[in-house]
PDB file of C-alpha atoms in Angstrom:
ATOM      1  CA  MET A  13     -14.107   4.763 -21.756  1.00 38.00           C
ATOM      2  CA  ASP A  14     -13.148   1.667 -18.991  1.00 41.00           C
ATOM      3  CA  PRO A  15      -9.991   1.790 -16.426  1.00 43.00           C
ATOM      4  CA  THR A  16      -7.075  -0.521 -17.881  1.00 49.00           C
ATOM      5  CA  SER A  17      -5.630   0.662 -14.375  1.00 56.00           C
ATOM      6  CA  TRP A  18      -5.410   0.316 -10.674  1.00 57.00           C
ATOM      7  CA  VAL A  19      -2.383   0.518  -7.398  1.00 55.00           C
ATOM      8  CA  LEU A  20      -3.438  -0.286  -4.275  1.00 53.00           C
ATOM      9  CA  LEU A  21      -0.693   1.148  -1.511  1.00 48.00           C
ATOM     10  CA  SER A  22      -0.642   1.064   2.268  1.00 44.00           C
ATOM     11  CA  LEU A  23      -0.085   3.393   3.882  1.00 44.00           C
ATOM     12  CA  SER A  24       0.079   4.733   7.701  1.00 40.00           C
ATOM     13  CA  TYR A  25      -1.788   6.850   7.279  1.00 38.00           C
ATOM     14  CA  SER A  26      -5.195   5.625   4.657  1.00 32.00           C
ATOM     15  CA  ILE A  27      -5.839   6.487   1.185  1.00 33.00           C
ATOM     16  CA  LEU A  28      -7.501   5.071  -1.189  1.00 33.00           C
ATOM     17  CA  ILE A  29      -7.415   5.862  -5.407  1.00 32.00           C
ATOM     18  CA  SER A  30     -10.009   4.169  -6.559  1.00 30.00           C
ATOM     19  CA  PRO A  31     -12.862   4.244  -9.966  1.00 29.00           C
ATOM     20  CA  PRO A  32     -15.989   5.355 -10.143  1.00 31.00           C
ATOM     21  CA  SER A  33     -17.841   2.638 -11.163  1.00 33.00           C
ATOM     22  CA  GLY A  34     -19.680   0.562  -7.636  1.00 34.00           C
ATOM     23  CA  VAL A  35     -17.637   0.339  -4.040  1.00 33.00           C
ATOM     24  CA  PRO A  36     -18.827  -2.317  -1.964  1.00 34.00           C
ATOM     25  CA  ARG A  37     -21.462  -0.827   0.194  1.00 32.00           C
ATOM     26  CA  ASP A  38     -19.705  -2.643   3.221  1.00 39.00           C
ATOM     27  CA  LEU A  39     -16.437  -0.303   2.688  1.00 42.00           C
ATOM     28  CA  SER A  40     -18.989   3.074   0.692  1.00 41.00           C
ATOM     29  CA  ASN A  41     -17.589   4.725   4.093  1.00 46.00           C
ATOM     30  CA  LEU A  42     -13.923   3.942   3.358  1.00 49.00           C
ATOM     31  CA  VAL A  43     -13.345   5.575  -0.577  1.00 45.00           C
ATOM     32  CA  GLU A  44     -13.153   9.366  -1.076  1.00 43.00           C
ATOM     33  CA  VAL A  45     -13.125   9.459  -4.657  1.00 39.00           C
ATOM     34  CA  GLY A  46     -11.386  12.228  -7.447  1.00 40.00           C
ATOM     35  CA  MET A  47     -10.664  12.703 -10.616  1.00 34.00           C
ATOM     36  CA  ASN A  48      -7.352  13.925 -12.658  1.00 46.00           C
ATOM     37  CA  PRO A  49      -6.692  17.291 -13.484  1.00 43.00           C
ATOM     38  CA  SER A  50      -8.781  17.456 -16.702  1.00 45.00           C
ATOM     39  CA  GLY A  51     -11.603  15.638 -15.315  1.00 44.00           C
ATOM     40  CA  ASN A  52     -11.914  13.300 -18.158  1.00 43.00           C
ATOM     41  CA  GLN A  53     -12.024   9.489 -16.623  1.00 43.00           C
ATOM     42  CA  ILE A  54      -8.272   8.144 -16.192  1.00 40.00           C
ATOM     43  CA  ARG A  55      -7.469   4.559 -17.395  1.00 44.00           C
ATOM     44  CA  LYS A  56      -5.447   3.664 -14.685  1.00 47.00           C
ATOM     45  CA  TYR A  57      -5.954   3.229 -10.575  1.00 50.00           C
ATOM     46  CA  VAL A  58      -3.409   3.940  -7.224  1.00 54.00           C
ATOM     47  CA  VAL A  59      -5.241   3.272  -4.034  1.00 51.00           C
ATOM     48  CA  TYR A  60      -2.919   4.705  -1.435  1.00 48.00           C
ATOM     49  CA  VAL A  61      -3.738   2.454   2.242  1.00 49.00           C
ATOM     50  CA  TYR A  62      -2.203   4.815   4.552  1.00 42.00           C
ATOM     51  CA  GLN A  63      -2.585   3.949   8.824  1.00 37.00           C
ATOM     52  CA  LEU A  64      -0.247   5.383  11.676  1.00 34.00           C
ATOM     53  CA  CYS A  65       2.027   7.604  10.494  1.00 35.00           C
ATOM     54  CA  VAL A  66       1.704  10.523  12.469  1.00 35.00           C
ATOM     55  CA  ASP A  67      -1.326  10.625  13.296  1.00 40.00           C
ATOM     56  CA  SER A  68      -3.351   7.474  13.025  1.00 47.00           C
ATOM     57  CA  ARG A  69      -6.654   9.609  13.398  1.00 49.00           C
ATOM     58  CA  ASP A  70      -5.681  11.191  10.252  1.00 57.00           C
ATOM     59  CA  THR A  71      -8.472  10.697   7.755  1.00 64.00           C
ATOM     60  CA  GLY A  72      -7.933   9.487   3.357  1.00 66.00           C
ATOM     61  CA  ASN A  73      -8.708  12.748   2.661  1.00 66.00           C
ATOM     62  CA  GLY A  74      -5.672  14.560   4.685  1.00 68.00           C
ATOM     63  CA  VAL A  75      -3.281  12.905   3.594  1.00 70.00           C
ATOM     64  CA  LYS A  76      -4.514  13.320  -0.102  1.00 71.00           C
ATOM     65  CA  LYS A  77      -3.880  16.456   0.885  1.00 73.00           C
ATOM     66  CA  TRP A  78      -0.188  16.262   1.824  1.00 70.00           C
ATOM     67  CA  VAL A  79       0.857  14.459  -0.192  1.00 74.00           C
ATOM     68  CA  GLN A  80      -0.856  17.035  -3.070  1.00 72.00           C
ATOM     69  CA  PHE A  81       0.843  19.659  -0.394  1.00 73.00           C
ATOM     70  CA  LEU A  82       4.322  17.987  -0.938  1.00 74.00           C
ATOM     71  CA  LEU A  83       4.667  17.440  -4.923  1.00 71.00           C
ATOM     72  CA  GLN A  84       2.351  20.219  -6.051  1.00 72.00           C
ATOM     73  CA  ASP A  85       1.630  19.956  -9.670  1.00 71.00           C
ATOM     74  CA  GLU A  86       3.575  16.613  -9.860  1.00 67.00           C
ATOM     75  CA  SER A  87       1.034  14.748  -7.170  1.00 58.00           C
ATOM     76  CA  THR A  88      -0.894  13.615 -10.137  1.00 61.00           C
ATOM     77  CA  PHE A  89      -0.670  11.437 -13.031  1.00 65.00           C
ATOM     78  CA  PRO A  90      -2.465  12.229 -16.577  1.00 67.00           C
ATOM     79  CA  HIS A  91      -2.890   8.907 -16.896  1.00 65.00           C
ATOM     80  CA  ILE A  92      -3.932   6.936 -13.471  1.00 70.00           C
ATOM     81  CA  ARG A  93      -6.550   8.215 -10.761  1.00 68.00           C
ATOM     82  CA  VAL A  94      -5.808   8.098  -6.722  1.00 68.00           C
ATOM     83  CA  VAL A  95      -8.268   7.338  -4.203  1.00 65.00           C
ATOM     84  CA  PHE A  96      -7.126   7.922  -0.505  1.00 70.00           C
ATOM     85  CA  PRO A  97      -9.826   5.508   1.819  1.00 71.00           C
ATOM     86  CA  THR A  98      -9.844   5.592   5.554  1.00 74.00           C
ATOM     87  CA  ALA A  99      -8.716   3.212   7.467  1.00 80.00           C
ATOM     88  CA  PRO A 100     -11.952   1.335   9.702  1.00 86.00           C
ATOM     89  CA  PHE A 101     -12.227   3.214  13.654  1.00 87.00           C
ATOM     90  CA  ARG A 102     -11.676   0.215  15.481  1.00 90.00           C
ATOM     91  CA  PRO A 103      -9.746  -0.588  18.897  1.00 93.00           C
ATOM     92  CA  TYR A 104      -6.478  -0.387  18.844  1.00 92.00           C
ATOM     93  CA  THR A 105      -4.049  -2.579  21.420  1.00 95.00           C
ATOM     94  CA  PRO A 106      -0.580  -0.679  21.478  1.00 92.00           C
ATOM     95  CA  LEU A 107      -2.463   2.561  22.373  1.00 90.00           C
ATOM     96  CA  GLY A 108      -4.886   0.467  25.900  1.00 93.00           C
ATOM     97  CA  GLY A 109      -7.477  -0.565  23.168  1.00 93.00           C
ATOM     98  CA  GLU A 110      -8.333   3.088  22.285  1.00 92.00           C
ATOM     99  CA  ARG A 111     -10.465   3.494  18.909  1.00 90.00           C
ATOM    100  CA  SER A 112      -8.505   4.601  15.856  1.00 87.00           C
ATOM    101  CA  ASN A 113      -8.202   4.394  12.313  1.00 84.00           C
ATOM    102  CA  VAL A 114      -5.994   1.198  12.039  1.00 88.00           C
ATOM    103  CA  TRP A 115      -6.736  -1.710   8.950  1.00 90.00           C
ATOM    104  CA  PHE A 116      -5.707  -4.687  11.650  1.00 94.00           C
ATOM    105  CA  ASP A 117      -4.721  -4.566  15.109  1.00 95.00           C
ATOM    106  CA  ARG A 118      -1.045  -5.309  16.666  1.00 95.00           C
ATOM    107  CA  VAL A 119       0.136  -6.940  20.017  1.00 94.00           C
ATOM    108  CA  ASP A 120       2.893  -4.565  20.047  1.00 95.00           C
ATOM    109  CA  ILE A 121       5.302  -2.632  17.615  1.00 95.00           C
ATOM    110  CA  SER A 122       7.538  -4.777  17.472  1.00 97.00           C
ATOM    111  CA  PRO A 123       8.842  -7.727  15.361  1.00 98.00           C
ATOM    112  CA  GLN A 124       9.442  -9.911  17.804  1.00 97.00           C
ATOM    113  CA  VAL A 125       5.322 -10.039  18.634  1.00 97.00           C
ATOM    114  CA  PRO A 126       3.023 -12.334  17.047  1.00 97.00           C
ATOM    115  CA  GLU A 127       1.164 -10.978  13.997  1.00 98.00           C
ATOM    116  CA  HIS A 128      -2.606 -10.493  14.455  1.00 97.00           C
ATOM    117  CA  ILE A 129      -3.480 -12.269  11.832  1.00 97.00           C
ATOM    118  CA  GLU A 130      -6.543 -12.658  12.041  1.00 97.00           C
ATOM    119  CA  SER A 131      -7.387  -8.794  11.849  1.00 96.00           C
ATOM    120  CA  VAL A 132      -5.073  -9.214   9.338  1.00 96.00           C
ATOM    121  CA  ASP A 133      -6.839 -11.854   6.779  1.00 97.00           C
ATOM    122  CA  ASN A 134     -10.164 -10.198   7.947  1.00 95.00           C
ATOM    123  CA  MET A 135      -9.052  -7.004   6.340  1.00 93.00           C
ATOM    124  CA  ALA A 136      -7.446  -8.274   3.192  1.00 94.00           C
ATOM    125  CA  SER A 137     -10.599 -10.213   2.427  1.00 94.00           C
ATOM    126  CA  GLU A 138     -12.278  -6.484   2.905  1.00 90.00           C
ATOM    127  CA  LEU A 139      -9.470  -4.952   0.544  1.00 88.00           C
ATOM    128  CA  VAL A 140      -9.457  -8.270  -1.880  1.00 90.00           C
ATOM    129  CA  ASN A 141     -13.242  -7.282  -2.911  1.00 88.00           C
ATOM    130  CA  LEU A 142     -13.277  -3.873  -3.496  1.00 82.00           C
ATOM    131  CA  ILE A 143     -10.142  -4.567  -5.995  1.00 86.00           C
ATOM    132  CA  GLN A 144     -12.394  -7.820  -6.909  1.00 87.00           C
ATOM    133  CA  GLN A 145     -14.384  -5.301  -7.840  1.00 84.00           C
ATOM    134  CA  GLU A 146     -12.669  -2.878 -10.133  1.00 80.00           C
ATOM    135  CA  VAL A 147     -11.285  -6.241 -11.870  1.00 84.00           C
ATOM    136  CA  SER A 148     -14.628  -7.459 -12.559  1.00 88.00           C
ATOM    137  CA  SER A 149     -14.582  -3.444 -14.056  1.00 82.00           C
ATOM    138  CA  GLY A 150     -11.278  -4.062 -16.462  1.00 82.00           C
ATOM    139  CA  VAL A 151      -8.767  -3.357 -14.855  1.00 80.00           C
ATOM    140  CA  PRO A 152      -6.570  -6.659 -14.903  1.00 84.00           C
ATOM    141  CA  LEU A 153      -4.383  -7.230 -11.658  1.00 87.00           C
ATOM    142  CA  ASN A 154      -1.204  -6.615 -13.705  1.00 88.00           C
ATOM    143  CA  ARG A 155      -2.225  -3.107 -14.089  1.00 86.00           C
ATOM    144  CA  ILE A 156      -2.500  -2.545 -10.407  1.00 85.00           C
ATOM    145  CA  ILE A 157      -0.117  -1.741  -7.630  1.00 86.00           C
ATOM    146  CA  VAL A 158      -0.287  -1.640  -3.768  1.00 86.00           C
ATOM    147  CA  GLY A 159       1.264   0.241  -0.835  1.00 84.00           C
ATOM    148  CA  GLY A 160       1.330   2.019   1.783  1.00 84.00           C
ATOM    149  CA  PHE A 161       2.997   3.908   4.146  1.00 85.00           C
ATOM    150  CA  SER A 162       3.953   2.396   7.210  1.00 89.00           C
ATOM    151  CA  MET A 163       0.681  -0.381   9.077  1.00 89.00           C
ATOM    152  CA  GLY A 164      -0.169   0.197   5.336  1.00 87.00           C
ATOM    153  CA  GLY A 165       2.860  -0.630   3.678  1.00 90.00           C
ATOM    154  CA  ALA A 166       2.459  -4.608   6.247  1.00 94.00           C
ATOM    155  CA  MET A 167      -1.689  -4.560   4.654  1.00 92.00           C
ATOM    156  CA  ALA A 168       0.056  -3.820   0.995  1.00 91.00           C
ATOM    157  CA  LEU A 169       2.742  -7.353   1.277  1.00 96.00           C
ATOM    158  CA  HIS A 170      -0.274  -9.421   2.712  1.00 96.00           C
ATOM    159  CA  LEU A 171      -1.970  -8.739   0.021  1.00 94.00           C
ATOM    160  CA  GLY A 172       0.444  -8.148  -2.757  1.00 94.00           C
ATOM    161  CA  TYR A 173       2.416 -11.708  -1.325  1.00 97.00           C
ATOM    162  CA  ARG A 174      -0.648 -13.778   0.122  1.00 97.00           C
ATOM    163  CA  PHE A 175      -3.837 -12.796  -1.538  1.00 96.00           C
ATOM    164  CA  LEU A 176      -3.321 -11.183  -4.689  1.00 94.00           C
ATOM    165  CA  PRO A 177       0.851 -12.055  -5.932  1.00 95.00           C
ATOM    166  CA  GLN A 178      -0.541 -10.995  -9.350  1.00 93.00           C
ATOM    167  CA  VAL A 179      -0.592  -7.504  -9.121  1.00 91.00           C
ATOM    168  CA  ALA A 180       2.005  -4.853 -11.080  1.00 91.00           C
ATOM    169  CA  GLY A 181       4.436  -4.867  -7.867  1.00 92.00           C
ATOM    170  CA  VAL A 182       4.446  -3.371  -4.061  1.00 93.00           C
ATOM    171  CA  PHE A 183       5.568  -0.441  -2.277  1.00 91.00           C
ATOM    172  CA  ALA A 184       5.976  -0.380   1.533  1.00 93.00           C
ATOM    173  CA  LEU A 185       7.491   2.724   3.156  1.00 92.00           C
ATOM    174  CA  SER A 186       8.510   3.243   6.162  1.00 93.00           C
ATOM    175  CA  SER A 187       6.769  -0.228   6.493  1.00 95.00           C
ATOM    176  CA  PHE A 188       8.017  -3.859   8.976  1.00 97.00           C
ATOM    177  CA  LEU A 189       7.166  -7.417   9.420  1.00 98.00           C
ATOM    178  CA  ASN A 190       6.722  -9.698  12.250  1.00 98.00           C
ATOM    179  CA  GLU A 191       9.419 -11.939  13.063  1.00 97.00           C
ATOM    180  CA  LYS A 192       7.023 -14.819  12.402  1.00 97.00           C
ATOM    181  CA  SER A 193       5.366 -13.094   9.752  1.00 98.00           C
ATOM    182  CA  ALA A 194       3.046 -15.148   7.752  1.00 98.00           C
ATOM    183  CA  ILE A 195       4.278 -13.701   5.020  1.00 98.00           C
ATOM    184  CA  TYR A 196       7.582 -15.624   4.939  1.00 98.00           C
ATOM    185  CA  GLU A 197       6.245 -19.004   5.138  1.00 97.00           C
ATOM    186  CA  VAL A 198       3.964 -18.482   2.381  1.00 97.00           C
ATOM    187  CA  LEU A 199       7.024 -17.699   0.677  1.00 97.00           C
ATOM    188  CA  SER A 200       8.768 -20.263   1.699  1.00 96.00           C
ATOM    189  CA  ARG A 201       6.522 -22.511   0.899  1.00 95.00           C
ATOM    190  CA  ARG A 202       6.176 -21.850  -2.339  1.00 94.00           C
ATOM    191  CA  THR A 203       6.595 -25.347  -4.602  1.00 92.00           C
ATOM    192  CA  ILE A 204       9.416 -25.076  -7.819  1.00 89.00           C
ATOM    193  CA  GLU A 205       6.652 -24.430 -10.262  1.00 89.00           C
ATOM    194  CA  GLU A 206       5.476 -22.041  -8.150  1.00 89.00           C
ATOM    195  CA  LYS A 207       9.010 -20.463  -8.264  1.00 87.00           C
ATOM    196  CA  GLN A 208       8.756 -19.907 -12.132  1.00 85.00           C
ATOM    197  CA  GLN A 209       6.283 -17.312 -11.886  1.00 88.00           C
ATOM    198  CA  ASN A 210       7.118 -13.843 -11.241  1.00 91.00           C
ATOM    199  CA  LEU A 211       5.864 -12.442  -7.775  1.00 96.00           C
ATOM    200  CA  PRO A 212       5.649  -8.299  -7.644  1.00 95.00           C
ATOM    201  CA  PRO A 213       8.807  -6.094  -7.164  1.00 96.00           C
ATOM    202  CA  LEU A 214       9.076  -4.075  -3.557  1.00 97.00           C
ATOM    203  CA  PHE A 215       9.809  -1.568  -3.439  1.00 96.00           C
ATOM    204  CA  MET A 216      10.844   0.224   0.171  1.00 97.00           C
ATOM    205  CA  CYS A 217      11.519   3.161   1.194  1.00 96.00           C
ATOM    206  CA  HIS A 218      12.127   3.683   5.959  1.00 97.00           C
ATOM    207  CA  GLY A 219      13.677   7.264   7.195  1.00 96.00           C
ATOM    208  CA  ASP A 220      17.623   6.490   8.756  1.00 97.00           C
ATOM    209  CA  ARG A 221      15.951   8.800  12.316  1.00 96.00           C
ATOM    210  CA  ASP A 222      12.781   6.778  12.908  1.00 96.00           C
ATOM    211  CA  MET A 223      12.261   5.759  16.665  1.00 94.00           C
ATOM    212  CA  LEU A 224       8.976   4.499  15.951  1.00 93.00           C
ATOM    213  CA  VAL A 225       9.899   2.058  13.129  1.00 95.00           C
ATOM    214  CA  PRO A 226      13.719   2.389  13.295  1.00 98.00           C
ATOM    215  CA  ILE A 227      14.989   1.562   9.160  1.00 98.00           C
ATOM    216  CA  LYS A 228      17.060  -1.496  10.366  1.00 98.00           C
ATOM    217  CA  TRP A 229      13.670  -2.867  10.304  1.00 98.00           C
ATOM    218  CA  GLY A 230      12.347  -2.538   7.316  1.00 98.00           C
ATOM    219  CA  ARG A 231      15.825  -3.969   6.552  1.00 99.00           C
ATOM    220  CA  GLU A 232      15.897  -6.745   7.489  1.00 98.00           C
ATOM    221  CA  THR A 233      12.500  -7.028   6.486  1.00 99.00           C
ATOM    222  CA  CYS A 234      13.422  -6.365   3.006  1.00 98.00           C
ATOM    223  CA  ASP A 235      16.747  -9.132   3.543  1.00 98.00           C
ATOM    224  CA  LYS A 236      14.587 -11.956   4.098  1.00 98.00           C
ATOM    225  CA  LEU A 237      12.271 -11.259   1.351  1.00 98.00           C
ATOM    226  CA  SER A 238      15.385 -11.105  -1.232  1.00 97.00           C
ATOM    227  CA  LYS A 239      16.399 -13.801   0.208  1.00 97.00           C
ATOM    228  CA  LEU A 240      12.851 -15.735  -0.753  1.00 96.00           C
ATOM    229  CA  GLY A 241      13.064 -14.780  -4.561  1.00 95.00           C
ATOM    230  CA  LEU A 242      11.455 -11.019  -4.267  1.00 97.00           C
ATOM    231  CA  ASP A 243      13.132  -8.014  -6.324  1.00 97.00           C
ATOM    232  CA  THR A 244      13.279  -5.808  -3.599  1.00 98.00           C
ATOM    233  CA  HIS A 245      14.406  -2.413  -3.849  1.00 97.00           C
ATOM    234  CA  PHE A 246      15.041  -0.061  -0.399  1.00 98.00           C
ATOM    235  CA  HIS A 247      15.954   3.220  -0.379  1.00 97.00           C
ATOM    236  CA  LYS A 248      16.990   4.705   2.745  1.00 98.00           C
ATOM    237  CA  ILE A 249      15.780   7.971   3.379  1.00 96.00           C
ATOM    238  CA  THR A 250      18.505  10.905   4.931  1.00 96.00           C
ATOM    239  CA  ASN A 251      17.494  12.874   8.348  1.00 95.00           C
ATOM    240  CA  ALA A 252      13.314  11.249   8.279  1.00 94.00           C
ATOM    241  CA  LEU A 253      11.591  10.560  11.315  1.00 93.00           C
ATOM    242  CA  HIS A 254       8.636   8.192  11.091  1.00 91.00           C
ATOM    243  CA  GLU A 255       6.959  10.836   7.688  1.00 87.00           C
ATOM    244  CA  LEU A 256       6.191  10.652   4.420  1.00 85.00           C
ATOM    245  CA  LYS A 257       9.452  13.181   2.533  1.00 88.00           C
ATOM    246  CA  ARG A 258       8.888  14.373  -0.531  1.00 88.00           C
ATOM    247  CA  THR A 259      12.169  12.677  -1.591  1.00 90.00           C
ATOM    248  CA  GLU A 260      10.846   9.380  -1.244  1.00 89.00           C
ATOM    249  CA  LEU A 261       7.912  10.462  -2.738  1.00 86.00           C
ATOM    250  CA  LYS A 262       9.583  11.474  -6.243  1.00 88.00           C
ATOM    251  CA  GLN A 263      10.708   8.693  -5.934  1.00 92.00           C
ATOM    252  CA  LEU A 264       8.027   6.543  -5.849  1.00 90.00           C
ATOM    253  CA  TYR A 265       6.020   7.861  -8.245  1.00 85.00           C
ATOM    254  CA  ASP A 266       8.898   7.610 -10.776  1.00 89.00           C
ATOM    255  CA  TRP A 267       9.291   3.716  -9.424  1.00 92.00           C
ATOM    256  CA  VAL A 268       5.486   3.512  -9.878  1.00 86.00           C
ATOM    257  CA  LYS A 269       5.360   5.087 -14.143  1.00 86.00           C
ATOM    258  CA  THR A 270       8.150   2.502 -14.323  1.00 90.00           C
ATOM    259  CA  ARG A 271       5.714  -0.460 -13.111  1.00 89.00           C
ATOM    260  CA  LEU A 272       2.523   1.388 -14.974  1.00 85.00           C
ATOM    261  CA  PRO A 273       3.465   3.763 -17.638  1.00 84.00           C
ATOM    262  CA  PRO A 274       1.013   4.512 -20.491  1.00 77.00           C
ATOM    263  CA  THR A 275      -0.916   1.885 -22.424  1.00 70.00           C
ATOM    264  CA  GLN A 276      -2.306   3.330 -25.983  1.00 64.00           C
ATOM    265  CA  ASP A 277      -5.578   3.783 -24.992  1.00 67.00           C
ATOM    266  CA  ASP A 278      -3.537   6.726 -22.956  1.00 60.00           C
ATOM    267  CA  LEU A 279      -2.090   8.269 -25.474  1.00 57.00           C
TER     268      LEU A 279
END
């Protein structure tokens, strides 16, 4: 059974959802593969890319277990396969250059500093190659969602609005963009013809007690993207710190199902 859908979610911890088909040799160490509860091949794929959630040293498998703990029996989709990747182990400037599992580097954890665009683009190129592997195996881009938590959410925003605007949707949880992000520049330069083409909708959630990434940063990011023409949905998570909560995961999963409903082949 050939896959027909795929979702990439970039979050503070690293999580990737990918099919069992060939994974690029240079990215094979990022991917942890799983099957759906029935053990059958799944026709849709979800990729979570988490970065710096509670502990940036966590792995995709660690986040997968946390999602399963929060959602229990609701943590899987009958028609979607979920794979959790681990970000590369690299030096991270906000930690004084200490090596950590991060998707890209930052000058500082603040929207007021420049993006470390070189590391963003290098990682985006690798993730795009990974996604293109799935497209080549039969998964249309419009059956793929990208998203993530914290830095992973920012990574997903770059993927969905700079590199792969044909995807079915983008989500970002507890995430923000730098004030002069390359994403804003790309969207502001869209031609009249390009504006006639729908960009993927954006789903965002943010804890109202987040002290690492204040909700103000997330809301401002969402507002700017909305003014640039995106269909955005922002949800405040009450009494939540910089963390994943069952409430937001349930909202996210409901949104994913609206973007990737079962096809006739899945029934």
